[in-house]
Short mmCIF file of C-alpha atoms in Angstrom, two decimals:
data_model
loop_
_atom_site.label_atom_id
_atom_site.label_comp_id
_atom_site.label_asym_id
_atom_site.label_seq_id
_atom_site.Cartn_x
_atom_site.Cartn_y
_atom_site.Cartn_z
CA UNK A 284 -20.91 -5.91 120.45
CA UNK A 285 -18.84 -3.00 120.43
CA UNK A 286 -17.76 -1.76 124.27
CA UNK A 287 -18.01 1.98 125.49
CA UNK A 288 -15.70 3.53 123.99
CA UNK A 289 -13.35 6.57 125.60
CA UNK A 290 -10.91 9.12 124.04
CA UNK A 291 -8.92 10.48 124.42
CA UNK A 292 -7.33 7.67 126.64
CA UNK A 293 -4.74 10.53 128.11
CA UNK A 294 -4.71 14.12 128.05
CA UNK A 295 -2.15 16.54 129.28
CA UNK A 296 -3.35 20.24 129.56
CA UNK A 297 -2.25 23.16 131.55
CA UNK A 298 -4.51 24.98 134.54
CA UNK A 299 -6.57 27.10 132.96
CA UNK A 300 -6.86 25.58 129.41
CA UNK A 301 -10.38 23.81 128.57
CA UNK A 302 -10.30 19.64 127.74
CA UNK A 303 -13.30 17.85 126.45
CA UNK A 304 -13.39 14.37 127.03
CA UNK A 305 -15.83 12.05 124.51
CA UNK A 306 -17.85 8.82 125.80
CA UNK A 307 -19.59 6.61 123.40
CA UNK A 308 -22.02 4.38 124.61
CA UNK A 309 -23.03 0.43 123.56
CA UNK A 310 -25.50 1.31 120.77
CA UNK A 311 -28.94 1.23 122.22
CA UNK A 312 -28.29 2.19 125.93
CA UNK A 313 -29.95 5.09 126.64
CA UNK A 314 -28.23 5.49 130.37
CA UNK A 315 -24.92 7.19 130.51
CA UNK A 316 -23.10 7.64 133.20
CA UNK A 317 -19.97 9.44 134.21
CA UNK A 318 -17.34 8.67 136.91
CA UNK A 319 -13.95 9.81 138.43
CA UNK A 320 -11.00 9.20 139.99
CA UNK A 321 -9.13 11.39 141.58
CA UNK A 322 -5.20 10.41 142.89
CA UNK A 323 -5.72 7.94 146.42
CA UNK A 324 -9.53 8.30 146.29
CA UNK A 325 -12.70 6.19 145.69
CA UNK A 326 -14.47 5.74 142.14
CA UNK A 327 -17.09 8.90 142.58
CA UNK A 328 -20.33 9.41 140.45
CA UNK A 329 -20.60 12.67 138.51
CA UNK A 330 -23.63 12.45 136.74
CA UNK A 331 -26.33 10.53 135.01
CA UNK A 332 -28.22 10.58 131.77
CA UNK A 333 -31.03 9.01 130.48
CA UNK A 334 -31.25 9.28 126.41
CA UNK A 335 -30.26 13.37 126.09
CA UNK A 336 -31.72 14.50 129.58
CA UNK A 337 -29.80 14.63 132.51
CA UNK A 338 -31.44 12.67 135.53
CA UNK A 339 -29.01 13.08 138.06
CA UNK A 340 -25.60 15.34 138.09
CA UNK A 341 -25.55 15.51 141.74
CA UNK A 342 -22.24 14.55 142.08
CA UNK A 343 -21.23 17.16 139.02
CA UNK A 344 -17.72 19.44 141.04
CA UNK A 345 -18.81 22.55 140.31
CA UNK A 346 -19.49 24.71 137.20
CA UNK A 347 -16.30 24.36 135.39
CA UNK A 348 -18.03 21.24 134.73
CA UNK A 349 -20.06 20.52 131.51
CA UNK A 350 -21.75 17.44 130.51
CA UNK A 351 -23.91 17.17 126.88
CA UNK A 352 -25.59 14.28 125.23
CA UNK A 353 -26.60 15.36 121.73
CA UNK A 354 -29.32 13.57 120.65
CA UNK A 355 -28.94 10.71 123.03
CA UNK A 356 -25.90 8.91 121.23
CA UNK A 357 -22.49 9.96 122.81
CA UNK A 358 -21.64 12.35 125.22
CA UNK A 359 -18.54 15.09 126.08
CA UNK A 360 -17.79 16.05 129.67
CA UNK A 361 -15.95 19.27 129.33
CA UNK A 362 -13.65 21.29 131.89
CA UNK A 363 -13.38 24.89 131.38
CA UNK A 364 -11.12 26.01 133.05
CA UNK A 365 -9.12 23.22 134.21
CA UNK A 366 -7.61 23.12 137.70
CA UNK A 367 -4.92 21.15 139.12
CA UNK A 368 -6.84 19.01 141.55
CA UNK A 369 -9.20 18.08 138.39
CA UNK A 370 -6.31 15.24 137.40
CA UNK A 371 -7.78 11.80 137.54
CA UNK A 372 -9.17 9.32 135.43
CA UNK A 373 -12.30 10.02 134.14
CA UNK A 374 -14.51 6.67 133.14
CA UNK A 375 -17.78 6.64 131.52
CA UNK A 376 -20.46 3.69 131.35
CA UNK A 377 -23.54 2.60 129.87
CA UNK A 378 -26.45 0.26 130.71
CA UNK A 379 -29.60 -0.62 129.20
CA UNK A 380 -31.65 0.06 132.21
CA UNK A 381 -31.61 2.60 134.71
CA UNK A 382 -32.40 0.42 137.53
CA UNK A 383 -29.96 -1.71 139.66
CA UNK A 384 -31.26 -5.09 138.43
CA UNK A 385 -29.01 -4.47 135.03
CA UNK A 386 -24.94 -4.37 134.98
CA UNK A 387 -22.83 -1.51 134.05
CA UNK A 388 -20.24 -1.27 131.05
CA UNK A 389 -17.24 0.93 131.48
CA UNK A 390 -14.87 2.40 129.20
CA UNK A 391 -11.11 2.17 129.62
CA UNK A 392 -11.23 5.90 131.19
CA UNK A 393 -9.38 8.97 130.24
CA UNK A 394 -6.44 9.72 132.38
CA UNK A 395 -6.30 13.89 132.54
CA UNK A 396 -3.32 15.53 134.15
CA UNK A 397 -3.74 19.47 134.63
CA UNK A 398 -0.13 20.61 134.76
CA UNK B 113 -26.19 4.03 150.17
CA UNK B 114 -25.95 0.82 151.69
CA UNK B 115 -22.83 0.83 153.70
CA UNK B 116 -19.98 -2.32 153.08
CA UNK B 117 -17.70 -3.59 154.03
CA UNK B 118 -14.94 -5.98 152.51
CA UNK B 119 -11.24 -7.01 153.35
CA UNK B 120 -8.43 -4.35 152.33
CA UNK B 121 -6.95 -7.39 150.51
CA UNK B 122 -7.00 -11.40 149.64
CA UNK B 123 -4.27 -13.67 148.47
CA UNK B 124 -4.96 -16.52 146.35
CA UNK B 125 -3.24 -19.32 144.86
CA UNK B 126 -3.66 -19.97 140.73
CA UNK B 127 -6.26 -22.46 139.63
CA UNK B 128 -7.52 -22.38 143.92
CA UNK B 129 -11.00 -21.15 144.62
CA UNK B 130 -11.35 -17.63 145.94
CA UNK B 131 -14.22 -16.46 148.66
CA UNK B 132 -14.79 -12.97 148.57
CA UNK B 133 -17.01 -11.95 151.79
CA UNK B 134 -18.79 -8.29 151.46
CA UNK B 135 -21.02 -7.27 154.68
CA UNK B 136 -23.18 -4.68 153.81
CA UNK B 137 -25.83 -4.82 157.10
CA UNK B 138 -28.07 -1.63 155.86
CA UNK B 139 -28.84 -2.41 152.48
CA UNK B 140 -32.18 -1.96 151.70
CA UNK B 141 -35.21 -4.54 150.36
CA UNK B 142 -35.13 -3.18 146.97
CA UNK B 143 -31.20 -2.87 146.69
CA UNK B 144 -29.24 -5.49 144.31
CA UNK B 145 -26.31 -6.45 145.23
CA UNK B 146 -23.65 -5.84 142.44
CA UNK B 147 -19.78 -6.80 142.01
CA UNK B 148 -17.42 -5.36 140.05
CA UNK B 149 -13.64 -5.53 139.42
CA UNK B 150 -10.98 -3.06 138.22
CA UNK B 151 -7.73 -4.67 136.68
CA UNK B 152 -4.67 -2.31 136.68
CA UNK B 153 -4.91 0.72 134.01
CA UNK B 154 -8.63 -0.44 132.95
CA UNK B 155 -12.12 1.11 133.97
CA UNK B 156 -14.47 -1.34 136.12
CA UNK B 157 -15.69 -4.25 134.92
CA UNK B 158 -19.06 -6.10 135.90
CA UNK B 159 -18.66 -9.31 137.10
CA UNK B 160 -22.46 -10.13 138.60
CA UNK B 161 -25.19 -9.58 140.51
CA UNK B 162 -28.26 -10.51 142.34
CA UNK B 163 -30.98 -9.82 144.42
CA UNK B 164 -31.88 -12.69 146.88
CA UNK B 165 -31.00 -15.82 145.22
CA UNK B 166 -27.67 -17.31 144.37
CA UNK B 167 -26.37 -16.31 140.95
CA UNK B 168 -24.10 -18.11 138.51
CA UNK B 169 -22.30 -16.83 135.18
CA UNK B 170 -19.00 -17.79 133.41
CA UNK B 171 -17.12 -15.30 135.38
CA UNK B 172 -18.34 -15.94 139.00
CA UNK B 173 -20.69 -17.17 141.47
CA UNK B 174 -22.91 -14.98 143.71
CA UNK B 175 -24.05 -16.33 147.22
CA UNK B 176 -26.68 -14.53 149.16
CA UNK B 177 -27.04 -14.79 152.87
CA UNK B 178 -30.57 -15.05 153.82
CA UNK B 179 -31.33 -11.99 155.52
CA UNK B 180 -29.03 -10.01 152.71
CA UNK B 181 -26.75 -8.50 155.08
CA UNK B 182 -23.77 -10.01 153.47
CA UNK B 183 -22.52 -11.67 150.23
CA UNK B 184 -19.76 -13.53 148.82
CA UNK B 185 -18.48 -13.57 145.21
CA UNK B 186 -16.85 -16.71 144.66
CA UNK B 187 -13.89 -17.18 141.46
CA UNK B 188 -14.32 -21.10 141.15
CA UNK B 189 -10.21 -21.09 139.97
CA UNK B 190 -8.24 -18.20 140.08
CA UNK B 191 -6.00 -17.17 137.30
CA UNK B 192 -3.45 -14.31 137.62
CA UNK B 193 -5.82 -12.76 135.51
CA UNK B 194 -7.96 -12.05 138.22
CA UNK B 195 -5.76 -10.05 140.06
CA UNK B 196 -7.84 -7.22 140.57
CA UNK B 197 -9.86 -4.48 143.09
CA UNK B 198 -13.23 -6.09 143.51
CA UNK B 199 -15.82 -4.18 144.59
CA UNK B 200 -19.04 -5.01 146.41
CA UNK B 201 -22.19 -2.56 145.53
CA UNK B 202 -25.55 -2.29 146.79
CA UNK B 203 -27.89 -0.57 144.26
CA UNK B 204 -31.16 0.49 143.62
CA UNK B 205 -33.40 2.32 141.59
CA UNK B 206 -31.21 5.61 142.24
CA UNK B 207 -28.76 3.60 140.11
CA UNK B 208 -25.75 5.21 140.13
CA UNK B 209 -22.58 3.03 141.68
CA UNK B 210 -21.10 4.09 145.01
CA UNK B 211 -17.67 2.24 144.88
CA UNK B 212 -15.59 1.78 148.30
CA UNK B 213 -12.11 0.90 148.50
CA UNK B 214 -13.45 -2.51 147.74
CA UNK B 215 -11.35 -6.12 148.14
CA UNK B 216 -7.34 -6.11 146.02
CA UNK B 217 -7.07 -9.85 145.54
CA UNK B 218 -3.46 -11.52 144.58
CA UNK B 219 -2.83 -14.48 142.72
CA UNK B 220 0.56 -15.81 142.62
CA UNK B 221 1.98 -18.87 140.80
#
C-alpha cells in the first residue's frame, strides 16, 4: 500500500509570507496526525484528527496555525504568517485506529526554513 | 504521559544482537508500550508494540517485564541499516505520541 505521503519535502519562505504544507494519509485511515520538529528539540504533537473533525489540537503553537481536513481524505497545515522560530520539520502520520493498541505511519516530513 | 527513560546512545556490532532497555516506571494499566525509530533525513518509523506479553515481527522483538515498568526492544542482527534514534513510547487511548530524546544506536562494520 501506498505510505503517507508529504510535500512539499522542503520549503524556503521568508518571515511573514504564508506556507501550506499537504499530508496525505494511507487510504482508509481516518486518524491524522501532525508533528514537529523544531532545531535541537523533541518530536512534539500538534494536533489530531479523526475523519474531518479535529479531536485534539492541543499542542497547535498559536493562531498563525491552521490545520483542515476536507472531507476526511488529506489534510494542509498552514502558517500565516510565518516566523523564524517556525523552521523545523514538519511530519504527518496516519493510523487506522485512534487508540494506542495500533502503530503509526509517518511521512518523510517537510523541512520549512523561515528566512 | 508515562515518563522513560532510555540510554543517550548504544553501539553495536553488524550481524550482533542489540538490547535496547526503556524504563518507563509510571506508565499506566491501559498504556501500550510502542517503539519507533527515526533513520537520518526520514520521519519515524514503527517498529512494534505491545501491551503485556512479548511481541515478535520481522523487524524486532518486544520483551515485557512483568510489572511493565520497563521494556526492551531487541534487533536479533544488526545491520548498518539500523543505525537509527529509537524511541520508547507509552500510549494510550489519548493516542497521540510523546517522543523523548529516545536511544541513537551505532552499527559499525
Amino acid at each position: 500500500e501506498a505510505g503517507v505521503t508529504q510535500f512539499p519535502s522542503h520549503s524556503v519562505i521568508e518571515k511573514g509570507q504564508t506556507v501550506t504544507l499537504r499530508c496525505d494519509p494511507i487510504s482508509g485511515h481516518d486518524n491524522l496526525y501532525w508533528y514537529r520538529r523544531v532545531m535541537g528539540k523533541e518530536i512534539k504533537f500538534l494536533l489530531h484528527f479523526v475523519k474531518e473533525s479535529k479531536q485534539d489540537e492541543s499542542g497547535m503553537p498559536n493562531n498563525r496555525f491552521l490545520a483542515e481536513r476536507t472531507g476526511g481524505t488529506y489534510s494542509t497545515l498552514k502558517v500565516q504568517p510565518a516566523e523564524l522560530e517556525d523552521s523545523g520539520v514538519y511530519f504527518c502520520a496516519s493510523s487506522q485506529r485512534d487508540s494506542g493498541g495500533y502503530g503509526y505511519t509517518f511521512g518523510s516530513g517537510t523541512r520549512l526554513t523561515v528566512v | 504521559d508515562a515518563k522513560t527513560t532510555q540510554p543517550n546512545s548504544m553501539e553495536s556490532n553488524e550481524e550482533e544482537p542489540v538490547h535496547l532497555p526503556c524504563n518507563h516506571s509510571t506508565i499506566s494499566g491501559t498504556d501500550y508500550i510502542h517503539w519507533y525509530r527515526q533513520l537520518p533525513s526520514q520521519g519515524p518509523e514503527y517498529v512494534i508494540h505491545g501491551l503485556t506479553s512479548n511481541v515478535n515481527n520481522r523487524m524486532a522483538s518486544l520483551a515485557i517485564a512483568e510489572d511493565r515498568k520497563s521494556s526492551t526492544l531487541i534487533l536479533h542482527r544488526a545491520t548498518l541499516r539500523d543505525a537509527a534514534v529509537y524511541y520508547c513510547i507509552p500510549t494510550g487511548t489519548a493516542s497521540k505520541l510523546t517522543f523523548g530524546t529516545g536511544t541513537r544506536l551505532q552499527v559499525t562494520l
